[in-house]
Amino acid sequence: MQLDQTDLKILTLLQADGRISNQDLAEKVFLSASSCLRRVRMLEESGMISHYRAVLDPTVIGLEVDAFVQVTMRRDVEQWHENFTKAIQSWPEVVGTYIITGDANYLLRVRARNLKHYSSFVLERLYKTTGVLDIRSNIVLQTLKDSSEIAPELILESSSS
């Protein structure tokens, strides 16, 4: 899908404020409301906009611990990947899971109310999962940047390739 500068501006504005009215969005990108809505729907239908959501502040809702956890699995256990994938789906503390390169198999992002809650999660769930060999935790001391927004220049590069 070829994007022009107006599409990029729409994507940028919607990433910053998914609740912006179509009228306000149209004014900011210098389009009529109907033309703007047509473009937004096209971006949604193409899958470029996958969904809209509210972003909660973890500290305000009482989640003091943010951890990145590397998990290494035993490869001699049958269906280790399938079992682990199924297990993480039921753990509300896990807010992100990634298959990674390097020594570990997975990188988890875990949120917990406090260190006691985090420790309980690690000892009672993670370590007890069949096939888990090693766990390496990194507790976040301070967040310098945490964004899911994608910069327009990266959108332009990926949409033209």
PDB file of C-alpha atoms in Angstrom:
ATOM      1  CA  MET A   1       0.000   0.000   0.000  1.00  0.00           C
ATOM      2  CA  GLN A   2       1.418   3.367  -1.023  1.00  0.00           C
ATOM      3  CA  LEU A   3       1.076   6.081   1.593  1.00  0.00           C
ATOM      4  CA  ASP A   4       1.290   9.793   1.004  1.00  0.00           C
ATOM      5  CA  GLN A   5       2.174  12.543   3.485  1.00  0.00           C
ATOM      6  CA  THR A   6      -1.479  12.964   4.480  1.00  0.00           C
ATOM      7  CA  ASP A   7      -1.776   9.263   5.368  1.00  0.00           C
ATOM      8  CA  LEU A   8       1.398   9.528   7.444  1.00  0.00           C
ATOM      9  CA  LYS A   9       0.042  12.583   9.253  1.00  0.00           C
ATOM     10  CA  ILE A  10      -3.225  10.732   9.970  1.00  0.00           C
ATOM     11  CA  LEU A  11      -1.308   7.747  11.356  1.00  0.00           C
ATOM     12  CA  THR A  12       0.882   9.997  13.504  1.00  0.00           C
ATOM     13  CA  LEU A  13      -2.081  11.899  14.923  1.00  0.00           C
ATOM     14  CA  LEU A  14      -4.086   8.739  15.631  1.00  0.00           C
ATOM     15  CA  GLN A  15      -1.118   7.157  17.422  1.00  0.00           C
ATOM     16  CA  ALA A  16      -0.898  10.190  19.680  1.00  0.00           C
ATOM     17  CA  ASP A  17      -4.661  10.406  20.273  1.00  0.00           C
ATOM     18  CA  GLY A  18      -6.825   7.507  19.134  1.00  0.00           C
ATOM     19  CA  ARG A  19      -9.908   9.319  20.441  1.00  0.00           C
ATOM     20  CA  ILE A  20      -9.542  12.379  18.242  1.00  0.00           C
ATOM     21  CA  SER A  21     -12.804  13.124  16.446  1.00  0.00           C
ATOM     22  CA  ASN A  22     -12.882  12.667  12.699  1.00  0.00           C
ATOM     23  CA  GLN A  23     -13.726  16.364  12.335  1.00  0.00           C
ATOM     24  CA  ASP A  24     -10.667  17.444  14.356  1.00  0.00           C
ATOM     25  CA  LEU A  25      -8.460  14.954  12.512  1.00  0.00           C
ATOM     26  CA  ALA A  26      -9.718  16.216   9.147  1.00  0.00           C
ATOM     27  CA  GLU A  27      -8.944  19.819  10.125  1.00  0.00           C
ATOM     28  CA  LYS A  28      -5.406  18.921  11.193  1.00  0.00           C
ATOM     29  CA  VAL A  29      -4.654  17.189   7.883  1.00  0.00           C
ATOM     30  CA  PHE A  30      -6.525  19.735   5.744  1.00  0.00           C
ATOM     31  CA  LEU A  31      -9.165  17.350   4.370  1.00  0.00           C
ATOM     32  CA  SER A  32     -12.939  17.281   4.375  1.00  0.00           C
ATOM     33  CA  ALA A  33     -14.423  15.079   7.081  1.00  0.00           C
ATOM     34  CA  SER A  34     -15.660  12.540   4.503  1.00  0.00           C
ATOM     35  CA  SER A  35     -12.249  12.325   2.736  1.00  0.00           C
ATOM     36  CA  CYS A  36     -10.501  11.907   6.082  1.00  0.00           C
ATOM     37  CA  LEU A  37     -12.890   9.170   7.212  1.00  0.00           C
ATOM     38  CA  ARG A  38     -12.412   7.369   3.890  1.00  0.00           C
ATOM     39  CA  ARG A  39      -8.639   7.403   4.397  1.00  0.00           C
ATOM     40  CA  VAL A  40      -8.901   6.204   8.020  1.00  0.00           C
ATOM     41  CA  ARG A  41     -11.156   3.329   6.959  1.00  0.00           C
ATOM     42  CA  MET A  42      -8.702   2.415   4.194  1.00  0.00           C
ATOM     43  CA  LEU A  43      -5.856   2.347   6.741  1.00  0.00           C
ATOM     44  CA  GLU A  44      -7.979   0.165   9.046  1.00  0.00           C
ATOM     45  CA  GLU A  45      -9.032  -2.224   6.270  1.00  0.00           C
ATOM     46  CA  SER A  46      -5.432  -2.613   5.089  1.00  0.00           C
ATOM     47  CA  GLY A  47      -4.464  -3.696   8.616  1.00  0.00           C
ATOM     48  CA  MET A  48      -2.099  -0.772   9.057  1.00  0.00           C
ATOM     49  CA  ILE A  49      -4.315   0.354  11.946  1.00  0.00           C
ATOM     50  CA  SER A  50      -5.012  -2.852  13.839  1.00  0.00           C
ATOM     51  CA  HIS A  51      -7.007  -1.504  16.801  1.00  0.00           C
ATOM     52  CA  TYR A  52      -7.580   1.348  19.224  1.00  0.00           C
ATOM     53  CA  ARG A  53      -7.052   1.155  22.974  1.00  0.00           C
ATOM     54  CA  ALA A  54      -6.614   3.061  26.212  1.00  0.00           C
ATOM     55  CA  VAL A  55      -3.115   3.032  27.720  1.00  0.00           C
ATOM     56  CA  LEU A  56      -3.140   2.595  31.494  1.00  0.00           C
ATOM     57  CA  ASP A  57      -0.460   3.988  33.804  1.00  0.00           C
ATOM     58  CA  PRO A  58       0.867   0.925  35.677  1.00  0.00           C
ATOM     59  CA  THR A  59       2.073   2.902  38.699  1.00  0.00           C
ATOM     60  CA  VAL A  60      -1.279   4.643  39.141  1.00  0.00           C
ATOM     61  CA  ILE A  61      -3.085   1.275  39.162  1.00  0.00           C
ATOM     62  CA  GLY A  62      -0.617  -0.185  41.669  1.00  0.00           C
ATOM     63  CA  LEU A  63       1.861  -2.154  39.568  1.00  0.00           C
ATOM     64  CA  GLU A  64       5.210  -1.113  41.031  1.00  0.00           C
ATOM     65  CA  VAL A  65       7.413  -3.832  39.490  1.00  0.00           C
ATOM     66  CA  ASP A  66       8.316  -3.958  35.813  1.00  0.00           C
ATOM     67  CA  ALA A  67      10.684  -6.788  34.866  1.00  0.00           C
ATOM     68  CA  PHE A  68      12.186  -8.264  31.742  1.00  0.00           C
ATOM     69  CA  VAL A  69      12.741 -11.978  32.159  1.00  0.00           C
ATOM     70  CA  GLN A  70      14.834 -14.225  29.936  1.00  0.00           C
ATOM     71  CA  VAL A  71      13.595 -17.803  29.954  1.00  0.00           C
ATOM     72  CA  THR A  72      15.667 -20.732  28.713  1.00  0.00           C
ATOM     73  CA  MET A  73      13.904 -24.013  28.034  1.00  0.00           C
ATOM     74  CA  ARG A  74      15.065 -27.635  28.210  1.00  0.00           C
ATOM     75  CA  ARG A  75      15.025 -28.942  24.677  1.00  0.00           C
ATOM     76  CA  ASP A  76      14.741 -32.569  25.778  1.00  0.00           C
ATOM     77  CA  VAL A  77      11.174 -31.983  26.981  1.00  0.00           C
ATOM     78  CA  GLU A  78       8.555 -32.848  24.371  1.00  0.00           C
ATOM     79  CA  GLN A  79       6.470 -29.938  23.114  1.00  0.00           C
ATOM     80  CA  TRP A  80       8.329 -27.449  25.323  1.00  0.00           C
ATOM     81  CA  HIS A  81       7.422 -24.518  23.077  1.00  0.00           C
ATOM     82  CA  GLU A  82       3.729 -25.416  22.829  1.00  0.00           C
ATOM     83  CA  ASN A  83       3.475 -26.012  26.595  1.00  0.00           C
ATOM     84  CA  PHE A  84       5.177 -22.721  27.439  1.00  0.00           C
ATOM     85  CA  THR A  85       3.103 -20.785  24.907  1.00  0.00           C
ATOM     86  CA  LYS A  86      -0.084 -22.205  26.406  1.00  0.00           C
ATOM     87  CA  ALA A  87       1.020 -21.449  29.988  1.00  0.00           C
ATOM     88  CA  ILE A  88       1.848 -17.773  29.398  1.00  0.00           C
ATOM     89  CA  GLN A  89      -1.629 -17.114  27.992  1.00  0.00           C
ATOM     90  CA  SER A  90      -3.126 -17.598  31.460  1.00  0.00           C
ATOM     91  CA  TRP A  91      -0.606 -15.445  33.353  1.00  0.00           C
ATOM     92  CA  PRO A  92      -1.940 -11.890  33.727  1.00  0.00           C
ATOM     93  CA  GLU A  93       1.456 -10.674  34.965  1.00  0.00           C
ATOM     94  CA  VAL A  94       2.987 -11.346  31.534  1.00  0.00           C
ATOM     95  CA  VAL A  95       2.219  -8.344  29.330  1.00  0.00           C
ATOM     96  CA  GLY A  96       4.615  -9.216  26.511  1.00  0.00           C
ATOM     97  CA  THR A  97       6.348 -12.354  25.263  1.00  0.00           C
ATOM     98  CA  TYR A  98       8.974 -12.546  22.556  1.00  0.00           C
ATOM     99  CA  ILE A  99      11.000 -15.344  20.965  1.00  0.00           C
ATOM    100  CA  ILE A 100      14.562 -14.052  20.914  1.00  0.00           C
ATOM    101  CA  THR A 101      18.029 -14.833  19.618  1.00  0.00           C
ATOM    102  CA  GLY A 102      20.898 -15.617  21.967  1.00  0.00           C
ATOM    103  CA  ASP A 103      21.161 -18.051  24.852  1.00  0.00           C
ATOM    104  CA  ALA A 104      17.566 -17.716  26.085  1.00  0.00           C
ATOM    105  CA  ASN A 105      14.459 -18.786  24.164  1.00  0.00           C
ATOM    106  CA  TYR A 106      12.036 -16.126  25.365  1.00  0.00           C
ATOM    107  CA  LEU A 107      11.944 -12.615  26.747  1.00  0.00           C
ATOM    108  CA  LEU A 108       8.960 -11.803  28.951  1.00  0.00           C
ATOM    109  CA  ARG A 109       7.794  -8.431  30.179  1.00  0.00           C
ATOM    110  CA  VAL A 110       6.227  -8.943  33.579  1.00  0.00           C
ATOM    111  CA  ARG A 111       4.231  -6.469  35.681  1.00  0.00           C
ATOM    112  CA  ALA A 112       3.599  -7.080  39.375  1.00  0.00           C
ATOM    113  CA  ARG A 113       2.182  -5.175  42.338  1.00  0.00           C
ATOM    114  CA  ASN A 114       5.418  -5.467  44.324  1.00  0.00           C
ATOM    115  CA  LEU A 115       8.491  -7.689  44.776  1.00  0.00           C
ATOM    116  CA  LYS A 116       6.547 -10.213  46.851  1.00  0.00           C
ATOM    117  CA  HIS A 117       4.011 -10.598  44.043  1.00  0.00           C
ATOM    118  CA  TYR A 118       6.824 -10.855  41.451  1.00  0.00           C
ATOM    119  CA  SER A 119       8.664 -13.447  43.532  1.00  0.00           C
ATOM    120  CA  SER A 120       5.491 -15.499  43.886  1.00  0.00           C
ATOM    121  CA  PHE A 121       4.956 -15.366  40.119  1.00  0.00           C
ATOM    122  CA  VAL A 122       8.502 -16.590  39.435  1.00  0.00           C
ATOM    123  CA  LEU A 123       8.502 -19.345  42.078  1.00  0.00           C
ATOM    124  CA  GLU A 124       4.917 -20.578  41.776  1.00  0.00           C
ATOM    125  CA  ARG A 125       4.289 -20.244  38.053  1.00  0.00           C
ATOM    126  CA  LEU A 126       7.381 -19.705  35.967  1.00  0.00           C
ATOM    127  CA  TYR A 127       9.746 -22.170  37.667  1.00  0.00           C
ATOM    128  CA  LYS A 128       6.989 -24.790  37.893  1.00  0.00           C
ATOM    129  CA  THR A 129       6.336 -24.746  34.152  1.00  0.00           C
ATOM    130  CA  THR A 130       7.427 -27.974  32.489  1.00  0.00           C
ATOM    131  CA  GLY A 131      10.602 -27.503  30.496  1.00  0.00           C
ATOM    132  CA  VAL A 132      11.873 -24.286  32.115  1.00  0.00           C
ATOM    133  CA  LEU A 133      15.624 -24.620  32.637  1.00  0.00           C
ATOM    134  CA  ASP A 134      16.771 -21.122  33.575  1.00  0.00           C
ATOM    135  CA  ILE A 135      15.301 -17.725  34.380  1.00  0.00           C
ATOM    136  CA  ARG A 136      17.190 -14.421  34.368  1.00  0.00           C
ATOM    137  CA  SER A 137      15.326 -11.409  35.697  1.00  0.00           C
ATOM    138  CA  ASN A 138      16.067  -7.758  35.053  1.00  0.00           C
ATOM    139  CA  ILE A 139      14.037  -5.393  37.234  1.00  0.00           C
ATOM    140  CA  VAL A 140      13.441  -1.971  35.696  1.00  0.00           C
ATOM    141  CA  LEU A 141      14.772   0.792  37.938  1.00  0.00           C
ATOM    142  CA  GLN A 142      13.652   3.681  35.750  1.00  0.00           C
ATOM    143  CA  THR A 143      11.913   3.878  32.386  1.00  0.00           C
ATOM    144  CA  LEU A 144      13.562   6.286  29.963  1.00  0.00           C
ATOM    145  CA  LYS A 145      11.391   5.543  26.934  1.00  0.00           C
ATOM    146  CA  ASP A 146       8.367   3.291  26.545  1.00  0.00           C
ATOM    147  CA  SER A 147       6.301   3.864  23.442  1.00  0.00           C
ATOM    148  CA  SER A 148       4.361   1.778  20.986  1.00  0.00           C
ATOM    149  CA  GLU A 149       4.179   4.665  18.504  1.00  0.00           C
ATOM    150  CA  ILE A 150       5.929   4.118  15.185  1.00  0.00           C
ATOM    151  CA  ALA A 151       7.694   7.155  13.701  1.00  0.00           C
ATOM    152  CA  PRO A 152       6.467   8.367  10.290  1.00  0.00           C
ATOM    153  CA  GLU A 153       9.866   7.842   8.671  1.00  0.00           C
ATOM    154  CA  LEU A 154       9.751   4.152   9.629  1.00  0.00           C
ATOM    155  CA  ILE A 155       6.206   3.826   8.289  1.00  0.00           C
ATOM    156  CA  LEU A 156       7.245   5.374   4.998  1.00  0.00           C
ATOM    157  CA  GLU A 157      10.255   3.035   4.661  1.00  0.00           C
ATOM    158  CA  SER A 158       8.243  -0.119   5.378  1.00  0.00           C
ATOM    159  CA  SER A 159       5.241   0.800   3.217  1.00  0.00           C
ATOM    160  CA  SER A 160       7.405   1.429   0.145  1.00  0.00           C
ATOM    161  CA  SER A 161       9.406  -1.819   0.364  1.00  0.00           C
TER     162      SER A 161
END
